[in-house]
XYZ file of C-alpha atoms in Angstrom:
787
model
C 23.761 -18.978 6.963
C 26.960 -17.515 8.115
C 29.921 -19.611 6.594
C 33.270 -17.067 6.504
C 34.661 -17.834 9.807
C 36.079 -21.460 9.276
C 38.796 -21.046 12.159
C 35.677 -20.487 14.651
C 34.655 -23.995 13.321
C 38.066 -25.444 13.735
C 38.630 -24.546 17.489
C 34.630 -26.027 18.132
C 36.391 -29.153 16.678
C 38.950 -29.406 18.702
C 36.557 -27.905 22.307
C 34.279 -30.784 21.524
C 36.823 -32.916 21.079
C 38.439 -31.819 24.730
C 34.969 -32.201 26.113
C 35.049 -35.876 24.647
C 37.668 -37.134 27.572
C 36.125 -36.084 30.260
C 37.173 -39.294 32.609
C 33.580 -38.557 34.238
C 31.622 -38.571 31.110
C 33.264 -41.831 30.187
C 32.948 -43.660 33.369
C 29.473 -45.045 33.090
C 29.780 -46.249 29.122
C 28.920 -49.651 27.954
C 31.333 -52.247 28.372
C 33.177 -52.106 25.127
C 33.597 -48.169 25.965
C 31.530 -46.950 22.424
C 28.087 -45.126 23.152
C 25.046 -47.197 22.490
C 23.648 -46.432 18.934
C 20.395 -44.437 20.152
C 19.998 -42.802 23.740
C 17.748 -45.148 25.952
C 19.185 -48.003 24.800
C 18.342 -51.579 26.571
C 19.620 -52.312 29.366
C 22.449 -49.558 30.191
C 20.539 -46.557 29.739
C 17.291 -47.540 29.629
C 16.478 -46.783 33.353
C 17.101 -42.886 33.105
C 13.625 -41.124 33.978
C 13.907 -39.516 31.008
C 13.660 -42.862 28.683
C 10.447 -43.642 30.369
C 7.859 -42.953 27.573
C 4.768 -43.011 29.901
C 5.626 -39.801 31.583
C 4.851 -36.591 30.013
C 7.496 -34.561 27.885
C 8.148 -31.833 30.395
C 8.506 -34.444 33.408
C 11.353 -36.223 31.309
C 13.145 -32.998 29.847
C 13.584 -31.869 33.448
C 14.910 -35.213 34.629
C 17.446 -34.989 31.793
C 18.668 -31.283 32.659
C 18.417 -32.172 36.486
C 21.445 -35.162 35.493
C 23.415 -32.739 34.098
C 26.483 -30.488 34.935
C 27.271 -27.378 34.066
C 30.260 -28.071 31.378
C 27.874 -30.560 30.494
C 24.759 -28.434 29.708
C 27.214 -25.670 27.920
C 27.768 -28.230 25.429
C 23.995 -28.405 24.465
C 24.028 -24.908 23.351
C 25.214 -25.259 19.680
C 23.902 -26.082 16.507
C 26.323 -29.509 17.021
C 25.472 -30.421 20.597
C 28.403 -32.636 22.318
C 27.865 -35.946 23.582
C 27.099 -36.979 27.116
C 28.815 -40.425 27.534
C 27.794 -41.012 30.904
C 24.363 -40.721 30.377
C 24.117 -42.279 27.167
C 23.761 -39.226 24.513
C 25.182 -39.223 21.749
C 25.863 -35.785 19.921
C 23.036 -34.119 18.197
C 23.324 -32.353 15.310
C 20.360 -29.382 14.883
C 20.961 -27.889 11.358
C 19.352 -29.680 8.547
C 17.895 -27.387 5.377
C 14.751 -29.046 3.665
C 13.805 -25.531 1.615
C 12.309 -27.532 -1.413
C 14.029 -30.968 -1.527
C 16.517 -32.543 1.049
C 19.692 -29.218 0.531
C 23.256 -29.954 1.542
C 24.056 -26.474 3.338
C 23.649 -27.873 7.015
C 26.273 -30.211 8.414
C 23.243 -32.314 9.636
C 22.936 -34.607 5.735
C 25.591 -36.320 3.883
C 25.001 -38.121 0.760
C 27.114 -41.388 -0.015
C 26.835 -44.797 -1.306
C 23.784 -45.399 -0.011
C 21.679 -42.358 -0.849
C 22.899 -40.147 -3.876
C 20.157 -38.221 -4.042
C 16.855 -36.616 -3.516
C 13.514 -35.969 -5.305
C 14.608 -31.942 -5.853
C 11.342 -30.339 -5.817
C 10.698 -26.885 -7.647
C 12.254 -23.809 -5.494
C 9.205 -22.180 -3.244
C 8.818 -19.453 -5.208
C 7.194 -20.985 -7.993
C 5.526 -23.693 -5.649
C 3.755 -20.634 -4.459
C 2.599 -19.377 -7.923
C 0.273 -22.374 -7.928
C -1.696 -20.879 -4.849
C -2.931 -24.544 -3.996
C -2.803 -25.109 -0.217
C -2.953 -29.008 -0.288
C -0.054 -29.407 -2.728
C 1.965 -27.116 -0.086
C 1.238 -29.952 2.244
C 2.080 -32.837 -0.331
C 5.218 -31.559 -1.069
C 6.023 -30.839 2.427
C 5.191 -34.275 3.288
C 7.126 -35.652 0.948
C 10.211 -34.080 1.654
C 9.676 -34.800 5.742
C 9.385 -38.561 4.464
C 12.653 -38.604 2.166
C 14.285 -36.818 5.190
C 13.219 -39.343 7.933
C 14.051 -42.509 5.736
C 17.758 -40.596 5.730
C 17.951 -40.019 8.994
C 17.046 -43.618 9.716
C 20.202 -44.523 8.009
C 22.454 -42.439 9.645
C 22.520 -39.278 7.070
C 19.849 -36.726 7.997
C 18.532 -35.095 11.341
C 15.628 -34.488 11.874
C 15.604 -30.677 12.853
C 15.242 -29.301 10.128
C 15.372 -25.286 9.186
C 12.706 -24.202 6.916
C 10.589 -22.735 5.676
C 11.793 -19.315 4.662
C 8.512 -17.363 5.434
C 10.017 -13.271 5.412
C 7.850 -11.258 2.864
C 9.490 -10.485 -0.299
C 9.476 -7.165 0.219
C 11.618 -6.040 -2.462
C 12.639 -7.229 -5.940
C 15.968 -7.265 -5.734
C 16.566 -9.485 -2.776
C 18.779 -12.578 -3.249
C 16.652 -14.856 -1.303
C 13.345 -13.837 -2.116
C 13.185 -16.646 -4.135
C 12.838 -18.920 -1.074
C 9.886 -17.633 -0.200
C 6.533 -17.816 -0.644
C 5.891 -14.158 -2.066
C 4.908 -10.647 -0.833
C 1.529 -11.047 0.442
C 0.940 -11.863 3.779
C -1.943 -13.956 3.844
C -0.319 -16.110 1.120
C 2.784 -16.530 3.127
C 0.659 -16.717 6.366
C -1.102 -20.295 4.520
C 2.114 -21.238 3.259
C 3.680 -21.685 6.628
C 1.179 -23.582 7.850
C 0.631 -26.378 5.292
C 4.799 -26.937 4.921
C 5.061 -27.184 8.825
C 1.930 -29.556 9.095
C 2.540 -31.088 5.823
C 6.588 -31.483 7.389
C 6.040 -32.168 11.505
C 3.298 -34.982 10.819
C 2.303 -33.898 14.424
C -1.131 -33.488 13.797
C -1.958 -36.200 11.037
C -4.206 -38.648 13.979
C -5.457 -35.530 15.968
C -4.030 -33.653 18.647
C -0.319 -33.966 19.616
C 1.840 -36.247 22.010
C 4.711 -37.762 23.304
C 6.697 -38.951 20.265
C 4.148 -38.186 17.711
C 6.324 -35.622 15.631
C 8.226 -36.975 12.279
C 10.405 -33.672 11.909
C 11.433 -30.192 13.394
C 9.935 -27.608 11.019
C 11.499 -23.858 11.723
C 9.901 -20.195 10.711
C 12.608 -18.525 9.673
C 14.212 -15.795 10.096
C 12.142 -14.066 12.572
C 11.820 -10.890 12.022
C 11.788 -7.937 9.163
C 14.624 -9.653 7.449
C 14.659 -8.896 3.709
C 18.113 -7.576 2.676
C 21.400 -9.843 2.424
C 23.704 -7.943 0.685
C 23.167 -4.070 -1.278
C 25.372 -1.512 -1.439
C 27.452 -1.159 1.767
C 24.898 -2.569 3.923
C 25.082 -6.746 4.977
C 22.217 -8.336 6.683
C 25.008 -8.762 9.726
C 24.627 -5.149 10.645
C 21.486 -3.769 8.738
C 19.282 -1.847 11.402
C 15.327 -2.344 10.162
C 13.693 0.458 11.429
C 10.122 -0.591 11.100
C 6.831 0.912 12.108
C 4.610 -0.287 14.062
C 2.021 -0.356 11.796
C 4.037 -2.375 9.185
C 5.307 -4.813 11.610
C 2.047 -5.813 12.610
C 0.386 -5.851 9.104
C 3.027 -7.241 7.322
C 6.119 -8.368 8.755
C 4.786 -10.344 11.529
C 1.396 -12.630 10.183
C 3.814 -15.149 8.331
C 5.029 -16.086 11.565
C 2.381 -15.664 14.058
C -0.098 -18.247 11.672
C 3.062 -20.350 11.200
C 2.891 -20.886 15.301
C -0.413 -20.417 16.140
C -1.880 -22.642 13.367
C 0.955 -24.131 12.361
C 2.277 -25.659 15.590
C 5.727 -25.041 14.158
C 8.879 -26.364 16.633
C 11.247 -24.057 15.864
C 12.412 -20.333 15.714
C 14.671 -18.498 14.537
C 15.761 -15.104 14.922
C 17.651 -13.684 12.654
C 20.659 -11.555 11.733
C 19.703 -8.001 11.419
C 18.429 -5.073 14.065
C 15.065 -4.410 14.610
C 14.695 -1.109 15.564
C 17.588 -0.876 16.983
C 18.067 -4.095 18.867
C 19.887 -7.114 17.807
C 16.872 -9.794 16.748
C 17.546 -12.785 18.477
C 18.326 -10.334 21.831
C 14.579 -8.810 21.247
C 12.916 -10.286 24.568
C 9.947 -8.934 23.783
C 9.095 -10.240 20.442
C 10.707 -14.198 21.784
C 7.835 -13.763 24.561
C 5.182 -12.322 22.251
C 5.788 -15.729 20.773
C 5.570 -17.912 23.413
C 3.084 -16.016 25.801
C 0.298 -14.028 22.751
C 0.812 -17.199 19.903
C 1.467 -20.101 22.479
C 4.902 -21.520 20.835
C 6.371 -24.542 22.302
C 9.561 -24.999 21.049
C 13.085 -24.015 20.431
C 14.808 -20.872 19.124
C 17.407 -20.824 17.226
C 19.385 -17.862 16.049
C 21.155 -18.032 12.631
C 24.340 -19.102 12.261
C 27.222 -16.588 13.968
C 24.087 -14.300 14.834
C 25.083 -14.051 17.908
C 28.573 -13.438 17.631
C 27.974 -10.715 15.331
C 26.069 -9.081 18.027
C 29.479 -7.877 19.638
C 31.767 -8.368 16.741
C 30.123 -6.559 13.614
C 27.464 -4.868 15.508
C 28.813 -3.622 18.423
C 26.080 -3.744 20.410
C 27.153 -5.501 23.315
C 30.332 -4.727 24.974
C 31.965 -8.369 25.386
C 30.861 -11.794 24.181
C 29.610 -12.522 27.547
C 26.941 -9.458 27.355
C 26.024 -10.926 24.218
C 25.530 -14.114 25.550
C 23.458 -12.381 28.339
C 21.340 -10.632 26.045
C 20.480 -13.487 24.011
C 19.555 -15.851 26.697
C 16.984 -13.748 28.555
C 15.795 -12.361 25.423
C 14.625 -16.541 25.011
C 16.999 -17.443 22.512
C 18.037 -21.291 23.077
C 20.543 -22.592 21.312
C 23.251 -21.013 18.817
C 24.307 -21.716 15.490
C 28.145 -21.733 15.720
C 30.136 -21.910 18.612
C 30.055 -18.334 20.594
C 27.781 -19.787 23.796
C 30.402 -23.009 24.077
C 33.344 -20.529 24.088
C 31.860 -18.124 25.960
C 28.866 -19.260 28.502
C 31.169 -20.743 31.297
C 32.773 -17.072 31.278
C 29.492 -15.633 31.642
C 28.294 -17.591 34.094
C 31.245 -16.893 36.473
C 30.558 -13.311 35.719
C 26.865 -13.659 37.107
C 25.756 -12.248 33.962
C 23.944 -15.168 33.184
C 22.674 -17.495 35.651
C 22.187 -21.169 35.039
C 18.416 -21.178 35.448
C 18.706 -19.365 32.162
C 20.543 -22.508 30.430
C 18.186 -25.144 31.923
C 15.255 -22.684 30.585
C 16.447 -22.644 27.348
C 17.571 -26.630 27.869
C 14.217 -27.405 28.714
C 13.174 -25.947 24.988
C 15.670 -28.274 23.290
C 14.905 -31.583 25.066
C 11.425 -31.402 24.758
C 11.622 -30.952 21.118
C 13.682 -33.920 21.079
C 11.673 -35.919 23.308
C 8.532 -35.053 20.834
C 10.843 -36.542 17.837
C 11.886 -39.827 19.968
C 15.065 -39.251 20.470
C 14.527 -40.882 24.095
C 12.288 -43.306 23.031
C 14.957 -46.243 22.480
C 15.214 -48.035 18.968
C 13.708 -46.259 16.379
C 13.462 -48.940 14.214
C 10.531 -50.049 16.208
C 8.734 -46.790 16.559
C 6.317 -44.884 14.284
C 8.869 -43.946 11.151
C 11.182 -46.959 11.558
C 10.322 -48.203 8.226
C 11.314 -45.864 5.873
C 14.374 -46.087 3.908
C 16.455 -45.314 1.326
C 13.720 -46.719 -1.251
C 12.269 -43.881 -0.023
C 13.985 -41.688 -1.372
C 13.787 -40.585 -5.334
C 10.260 -42.322 -5.899
C 8.412 -42.079 -8.907
C 5.523 -40.410 -6.714
C 7.875 -37.767 -5.653
C 8.838 -37.700 -8.874
C 5.180 -37.377 -10.170
C 4.601 -34.873 -7.063
C 7.618 -32.572 -8.759
C 6.191 -32.315 -11.542
C 2.671 -31.070 -10.263
C 3.738 -28.253 -8.811
C 5.713 -26.973 -11.647
C 2.768 -27.686 -13.891
C 0.746 -25.389 -11.510
C 3.542 -22.708 -10.582
C 3.999 -21.841 -14.592
C 2.499 -18.293 -15.094
C 2.326 -17.349 -19.276
C 2.491 -13.479 -18.602
C 2.196 -13.302 -22.637
C 0.325 -15.249 -25.404
C 0.041 -12.735 -28.520
C -2.588 -14.254 -31.342
C -2.678 -17.387 -29.056
C 0.564 -18.399 -30.510
C 0.617 -21.251 -27.478
C -0.095 -23.819 -27.413
C 1.848 -25.038 -30.442
C 0.331 -28.323 -32.294
C 3.239 -30.909 -32.713
C 2.755 -31.835 -35.750
C 3.093 -28.333 -37.217
C 6.854 -28.302 -36.065
C 8.951 -30.014 -37.643
C 12.204 -28.391 -36.102
C 12.847 -26.157 -32.728
C 16.000 -24.132 -31.904
C 16.191 -24.004 -28.054
C 19.001 -20.722 -26.967
C 20.508 -20.054 -23.783
C 23.045 -21.488 -21.647
C 20.211 -22.712 -18.730
C 18.144 -24.742 -21.900
C 20.627 -27.392 -21.021
C 22.173 -26.802 -18.018
C 19.966 -28.871 -14.938
C 22.493 -27.190 -12.578
C 20.320 -23.963 -12.405
C 17.244 -25.334 -12.399
C 17.097 -25.755 -8.153
C 17.687 -22.064 -7.428
C 19.746 -22.334 -3.712
C 19.712 -24.814 -0.633
C 19.449 -28.004 -3.337
C 20.704 -31.312 -2.855
C 21.349 -33.603 -5.439
C 18.583 -34.295 -7.895
C 17.346 -37.875 -8.608
C 17.473 -37.564 -12.694
C 17.155 -33.942 -13.792
C 15.660 -33.264 -17.022
C 16.835 -30.551 -18.909
C 14.154 -28.058 -21.258
C 16.455 -29.381 -24.225
C 15.903 -32.744 -23.707
C 12.350 -32.148 -22.860
C 11.536 -30.606 -25.950
C 13.554 -33.049 -27.865
C 11.027 -35.191 -26.521
C 8.335 -34.001 -28.828
C 10.072 -32.875 -31.698
C 13.305 -34.743 -32.620
C 14.597 -32.304 -34.388
C 15.653 -29.528 -31.507
C 18.562 -27.486 -31.684
C 20.479 -25.983 -28.662
C 23.032 -23.063 -29.037
C 23.980 -21.338 -25.445
C 24.034 -17.825 -27.432
C 25.898 -16.919 -23.750
C 28.610 -18.388 -22.446
C 27.116 -18.023 -19.190
C 23.955 -16.359 -17.719
C 26.056 -13.263 -16.414
C 26.075 -12.910 -20.337
C 28.913 -10.332 -20.259
C 30.298 -11.016 -23.955
C 28.531 -11.337 -27.382
C 30.743 -14.622 -27.588
C 28.206 -17.144 -28.831
C 25.698 -15.019 -30.551
C 26.551 -16.180 -33.935
C 25.660 -19.784 -33.292
C 22.432 -19.131 -31.990
C 21.860 -16.841 -34.668
C 23.039 -19.481 -37.134
C 20.167 -22.142 -35.724
C 17.602 -19.536 -35.031
C 17.245 -18.675 -38.946
C 16.531 -22.697 -39.689
C 13.915 -23.464 -37.167
C 10.216 -23.499 -36.996
C 9.746 -22.414 -33.751
C 12.731 -20.549 -31.129
C 12.596 -20.195 -27.846
C 14.654 -17.884 -25.740
C 15.671 -19.169 -22.333
C 16.822 -16.106 -20.156
C 16.611 -15.001 -16.692
C 18.353 -14.939 -13.642
C 20.607 -17.345 -11.668
C 22.882 -18.183 -8.345
C 25.090 -15.444 -9.501
C 22.767 -12.553 -9.651
C 20.823 -13.497 -6.452
C 21.060 -15.882 -3.987
C 21.830 -15.846 -0.237
C 24.305 -12.793 0.940
C 23.789 -11.288 -2.669
C 21.130 -9.024 -3.561
C 20.334 -7.143 -6.976
C 20.969 -3.886 -8.114
C 19.130 -4.126 -11.328
C 15.929 -5.734 -12.512
C 17.031 -6.000 -15.835
C 17.722 -9.184 -17.836
C 21.858 -9.397 -17.034
C 24.496 -8.379 -19.201
C 23.712 -8.435 -23.301
C 20.924 -11.129 -22.763
C 18.223 -8.526 -24.079
C 20.920 -7.933 -27.544
C 20.904 -11.707 -27.830
C 17.296 -11.731 -27.772
C 16.625 -8.784 -29.906
C 19.174 -10.199 -32.481
C 17.443 -13.691 -32.537
C 13.858 -12.136 -33.084
C 15.249 -10.143 -36.470
C 16.378 -13.475 -37.975
C 13.947 -15.585 -36.740
C 10.876 -16.943 -38.846
C 8.215 -17.041 -36.464
C 7.790 -14.610 -33.172
C 10.037 -16.507 -30.279
C 8.735 -17.963 -27.202
C 10.610 -16.703 -24.290
C 11.251 -18.472 -20.899
C 12.140 -16.765 -18.208
C 13.900 -18.478 -15.549
C 15.209 -17.272 -11.863
C 12.789 -16.700 -8.830
C 12.956 -12.800 -8.516
C 11.384 -9.789 -11.061
C 12.353 -8.814 -13.862
C 11.987 -5.777 -15.839
C 11.055 -7.186 -19.345
C 9.199 -4.781 -20.381
C 11.000 -4.685 -24.140
C 9.601 -8.174 -24.482
C 6.266 -7.348 -23.319
C 5.732 -4.503 -26.215
C 7.252 -6.516 -28.774
C 5.407 -8.312 -31.362
C 8.416 -10.261 -32.461
C 8.389 -11.744 -28.639
C 5.024 -13.967 -29.207
C 4.720 -15.330 -25.827
C 6.562 -15.641 -21.978
C 6.263 -18.006 -19.546
C 8.192 -17.661 -16.081
C 8.713 -20.662 -15.082
C 10.884 -20.167 -11.665
C 13.139 -22.651 -10.673
C 11.659 -25.336 -11.777
C 13.619 -28.585 -9.808
C 14.420 -31.711 -11.477
C 11.778 -32.245 -13.925
C 11.330 -28.581 -15.225
C 12.466 -29.631 -18.790
C 9.422 -32.161 -19.597
C 6.559 -29.227 -17.557
C 8.212 -27.061 -20.002
C 7.479 -28.549 -22.803
C 4.056 -30.030 -21.547
C 3.048 -26.428 -21.658
C 4.117 -25.101 -24.856
C 2.889 -27.761 -26.762
C -0.660 -28.058 -24.823
C -0.216 -31.132 -22.350
C -0.686 -28.288 -19.955
C -3.342 -25.323 -19.430
C -0.857 -22.647 -17.914
C -2.501 -21.792 -14.261
C -0.049 -20.100 -12.068
C -0.396 -16.348 -10.598
C 2.647 -14.300 -9.872
C 3.278 -14.484 -6.217
C 5.461 -11.030 -6.349
C 5.056 -7.732 -8.673
C 7.788 -7.193 -11.594
C 8.274 -3.518 -11.255
C 10.031 -1.643 -13.560
C 13.939 -1.012 -13.732
C 13.223 2.806 -12.185
C 11.891 0.989 -8.541
C 15.740 0.509 -8.319
C 15.858 3.516 -7.217
C 14.167 3.035 -3.934
C 16.827 2.227 -1.840
C 16.710 -0.831 -0.738
C 17.044 -0.123 3.121
C 13.794 1.665 3.552
C 11.509 -0.784 5.298
C 8.121 1.683 4.907
C 5.553 -0.651 2.896
C 3.372 2.208 2.635
C 3.678 5.202 -0.121
C 4.786 8.646 1.042
C 3.812 10.590 -2.069
C 5.746 13.821 0.083
C 9.240 12.099 -0.628
C 8.960 10.203 -3.773
C 8.336 7.047 -1.942
C 6.074 5.123 -4.311
C 4.912 1.909 -1.371
C 5.895 -1.628 -1.890
C 4.402 -4.795 -2.779
C 0.357 -4.736 -5.072
C -1.655 -3.717 -1.420
C 0.492 -0.088 -1.119
C 2.781 0.334 -4.983
C 1.506 3.687 -6.111
C 3.456 3.114 -9.380
C 3.329 1.460 -12.909
C 4.174 -2.555 -12.899
C 5.538 -4.405 -15.538
C 3.539 -7.365 -14.376
C 1.000 -6.979 -10.999
C 0.546 -9.934 -8.370
C -1.538 -12.305 -8.987
C -1.057 -11.950 -13.370
C -1.373 -14.868 -15.061
C -2.574 -16.145 -18.517
C -4.165 -19.238 -19.721
C -5.165 -20.974 -22.836
C -8.462 -20.477 -21.995
C -10.634 -17.841 -21.224
C -12.497 -17.748 -17.870
C -15.778 -15.558 -16.358
C -17.101 -15.571 -12.682
C -20.368 -15.303 -11.348
C -21.022 -14.544 -7.973
C -23.520 -17.062 -6.600
C -23.536 -16.659 -2.538
C -22.414 -13.614 -0.659
C -24.090 -12.165 2.108
C -24.801 -7.495 1.224
C -24.226 -6.759 5.224
C -23.008 -7.724 8.194
C -24.082 -5.998 11.405
C -22.411 -5.950 14.638
C -23.630 -5.782 17.388
C -22.634 -2.435 19.691
C -21.090 -3.224 23.299
C -20.093 -0.720 25.755
C -16.098 -1.465 24.533
C -16.933 0.361 21.638
C -16.184 4.406 22.493
C -18.135 6.106 19.867
C -16.545 5.548 16.994
C -17.821 5.246 13.530
C -15.185 4.076 10.937
C -13.596 1.118 12.774
C -14.021 -1.015 15.757
C -11.030 -2.668 17.469
C -10.938 -6.653 17.122
C -10.681 -6.886 21.174
C -14.297 -5.116 20.702
C -15.588 -7.633 18.855
C -17.950 -10.165 21.051
C -17.607 -13.356 18.069
C -15.134 -13.014 14.958
C -16.104 -16.583 13.903
C -19.764 -15.519 14.332
C -19.126 -13.011 11.165
C -17.225 -15.826 8.773
C -19.332 -16.000 5.691
C -18.829 -18.300 2.358
C -18.128 -16.524 -1.190
C -19.513 -18.993 -3.558
C -18.372 -18.393 -6.710
C -18.932 -19.902 -10.411
C -16.444 -20.563 -12.773
C -16.416 -20.816 -16.119
C -13.928 -22.107 -18.729
C -15.117 -20.567 -21.844
C -12.586 -21.686 -23.606
C -11.755 -25.122 -25.499
C -9.233 -26.431 -23.176
C -9.783 -28.383 -19.823
C -7.626 -26.525 -16.970
C -6.394 -26.168 -13.355
C -7.639 -22.735 -12.666
C -6.267 -20.146 -9.768
C -9.574 -17.994 -8.588
C -7.841 -14.821 -6.522
C -10.210 -13.074 -4.160
C -9.575 -9.176 -3.023
C -10.795 -6.657 -1.251
C -10.862 -2.804 -0.843
C -12.053 -0.649 2.025
C -13.811 2.929 1.162
C -13.251 3.719 4.937
C -10.865 6.125 5.492
C -8.115 4.904 7.664
C -4.768 6.150 7.303
C -2.114 3.801 5.423
C -4.864 1.129 4.691
C -4.215 -1.059 1.886
C -5.088 -0.251 -1.695
C -6.425 -3.761 -2.381
C -6.205 -6.709 -0.330
C -6.102 -10.605 -1.182
C -8.874 -11.979 0.973
C -9.136 -16.172 -0.547
C -7.750 -18.305 -3.229
C -8.527 -21.401 -4.316
C -7.478 -23.711 -7.261
C -10.037 -25.358 -8.904
C -10.133 -27.984 -12.093
C -12.445 -26.717 -15.050
C -13.788 -28.385 -17.983
C -13.877 -26.339 -21.262
C -17.217 -24.830 -22.042
C -18.185 -25.656 -18.707
C -18.993 -24.135 -14.895
C -16.914 -25.398 -11.998
C -18.320 -23.821 -8.665
C -15.778 -23.273 -5.826
C -16.455 -21.889 -1.899
C -14.267 -19.745 -0.428
C -14.651 -18.790 3.395
C -13.955 -14.842 4.612
C -13.195 -14.627 8.003
C -13.911 -10.633 8.080
C -11.561 -10.039 11.477
C -8.765 -11.947 9.630
C -9.317 -10.491 5.945
C -10.921 -7.538 6.069
C -9.354 -5.864 8.834
C -6.555 -3.440 8.726
C -3.902 -2.459 11.443
C -3.933 1.357 12.203
C -0.955 3.403 12.666
C -0.028 2.363 16.618
C 0.042 -1.173 15.356
C -3.596 -2.049 16.464
C -5.732 -4.441 14.136
C -9.110 -2.897 13.343
C -11.642 -3.430 11.352
C -13.204 -0.588 9.006
C -17.002 -0.253 9.126
C -18.772 0.684 6.203
C -18.738 -0.203 2.610
C -16.169 -3.387 1.950
C -15.514 -4.114 -2.419
C -15.055 -7.844 -2.979
C -13.422 -8.345 -6.049
C -12.560 -11.117 -8.293
C -10.902 -10.057 -11.554
C -13.337 -7.300 -13.055
C -16.208 -8.517 -11.062
C -17.565 -6.797 -7.715
C -19.918 -7.011 -5.220
C -20.541 -4.152 -2.533
C -20.661 -5.695 1.469
C -21.841 -3.384 4.128
C -20.406 -4.161 7.852
C -22.604 -1.677 10.174
C -22.924 -1.727 13.968
C -26.138 -2.033 15.543
C -27.345 -1.386 18.780
C -27.879 -4.632 21.489
C -31.877 -3.789 21.385
C -32.444 -3.048 17.594
C -30.197 -6.141 17.351
C -32.806 -8.332 19.195
C -35.653 -6.871 17.609
C -34.033 -7.768 14.142
C -34.270 -11.400 15.466
C -37.384 -11.463 16.911
C -38.618 -10.075 13.496
C -36.760 -12.885 11.539
C -38.390 -15.511 13.504
C -41.602 -14.387 13.430
């Protein structure tokens, strides 16, 4: 969110203040001159048709729009929508944040005496590492319960701008921590689960009037993954994206978020997409509504309309900017540009009142689905929620489970971990993040309920745990503090070094330039390994990939764990993992690149490698270089093996008249029934170790068909399964060839490669052939089978 224009916000305040003193607006207020507590409150305001809950949402929304004057309509076009006293409408704040818990970033949320904290779940990138759909939805639902509880006591809004489902394309991106990672399938599945869990609209079957618990927002639409790098900022960056990459990588999460998740909000991004500001891309916004079935409101990112004129100089006037975005299909502006310039845009003929009415219908429809105009909220479905529903033990246990499932074990030489409590009398934990819980949330956080530091977690296992910061802070620009860290390391049985990143290195409006550990962290680690009794344990905190090749190859670093930004219970989860009360099973949701990757311009949006210009490609699907750690990598304290129990060897498509003689691919629109092609892969997962575990199964495929730009391999399914030591557990994964085995050609068309597809699970491979047969041959085959 763009927050560096305080003058605009001051002007906005006075604009709204002046608007509230319209004599006509206040003439129908209640007897004491005050607005009702809620819209449609009886008896003065409940007679309006938009208050009639028996009418369809569309009818009620049209009625409300018809009752507004043009100045009143314009006041609704900001995230801080103005009150309309004569109709009993209070001001409405659209901007609240809930990325991994209730955050303080938006003005819609306030913590005070009645609610001082909310559960701080792990940052999204760590929760994504669990590869567990059920976990994702359950976490989103818990956040929604706390958000609705805060709304009921006037401390939060109903519309939240999460999840962030942009692809983590470049390892330097400061906001990659907010996303589910680099894979389109994972990002798509996360989007669906978060939105369904958060909105709760389909809990009891089909959605209906006032059935939505809260509104979730898919952001940032689209191809947004650069904040501030070099001379480029997100406000002026023009993302040059091929049709192939757009349909294959950048768009799938948004399509799923809308088509399957039924998100009620879409946020258009700051950047331009192929020369046009994202909020002015009418073709993309129309695609969402007409092709994906989007029913909700489109909001700009904050000040994204202003920058079209002021920063990008795409328009010749503020009024032109407003005309571009309203006619493109944007409904509301986070910021004040539409409040200031819409009236003059209408007077000049650049915007018609019908353009505003269209936007208001979308906005009011979402409010109606949320029950804003249903009278006393306390009497409705979610009215029972309150402060006692925040910071509950249930939610804390859920936050803990999310960390447990997300922790990734990257190295464990000679089974150094888990530690045995009775064999460890003293521990030294080193690093500024070891005792500072303020680091554990990452960005978009609120106030955690009762955070537990890594130091506290270890002391609960080993009381003789000493601490030294080693570095003065995470940037670690000097050696001040090294000596104290070396001293405690010499005396301890076990040394745990906490290194990595925090928001001084990666966050909104700040991308990294290096993939190495910041400052002198590497020097500190080497100083500690030279004096410690045993090889040390390296714990990495942060969202973005780090090149720790030195530690990976160093025998004096026994084990490496990545714990992301773990939230309020990170300390407990880490201690459990180190001492074996937890068997790590998380997998990396992003590729960890070497430092040499920083020679690749962050501005290059191409996913596919181009050897002719030395371009290595991006993400595990296209990157041709050597990775420090691969996407999906993650060890365990157990060893696992697999066996395919059930999977077809051949899939046959009936040739139709639409198939134009091609032998290598079939366009998806030529497939008679994608549903008929679906099949299940049944796998036996054998835990060969002496420890139970929660294990992640990742199923990949690769195609032998020569389609230009086809991925090297791609994830086609994943499941999280609990296993028992020395036993086999069966897991079933549904594969939809149209969705999972297809690819996108250079024209941006999704096609299904024919011929051999190799289904892969670790080192296990199975060959599946997709072929086209003539209709008559298919019928003969069917008759033969029946006989």
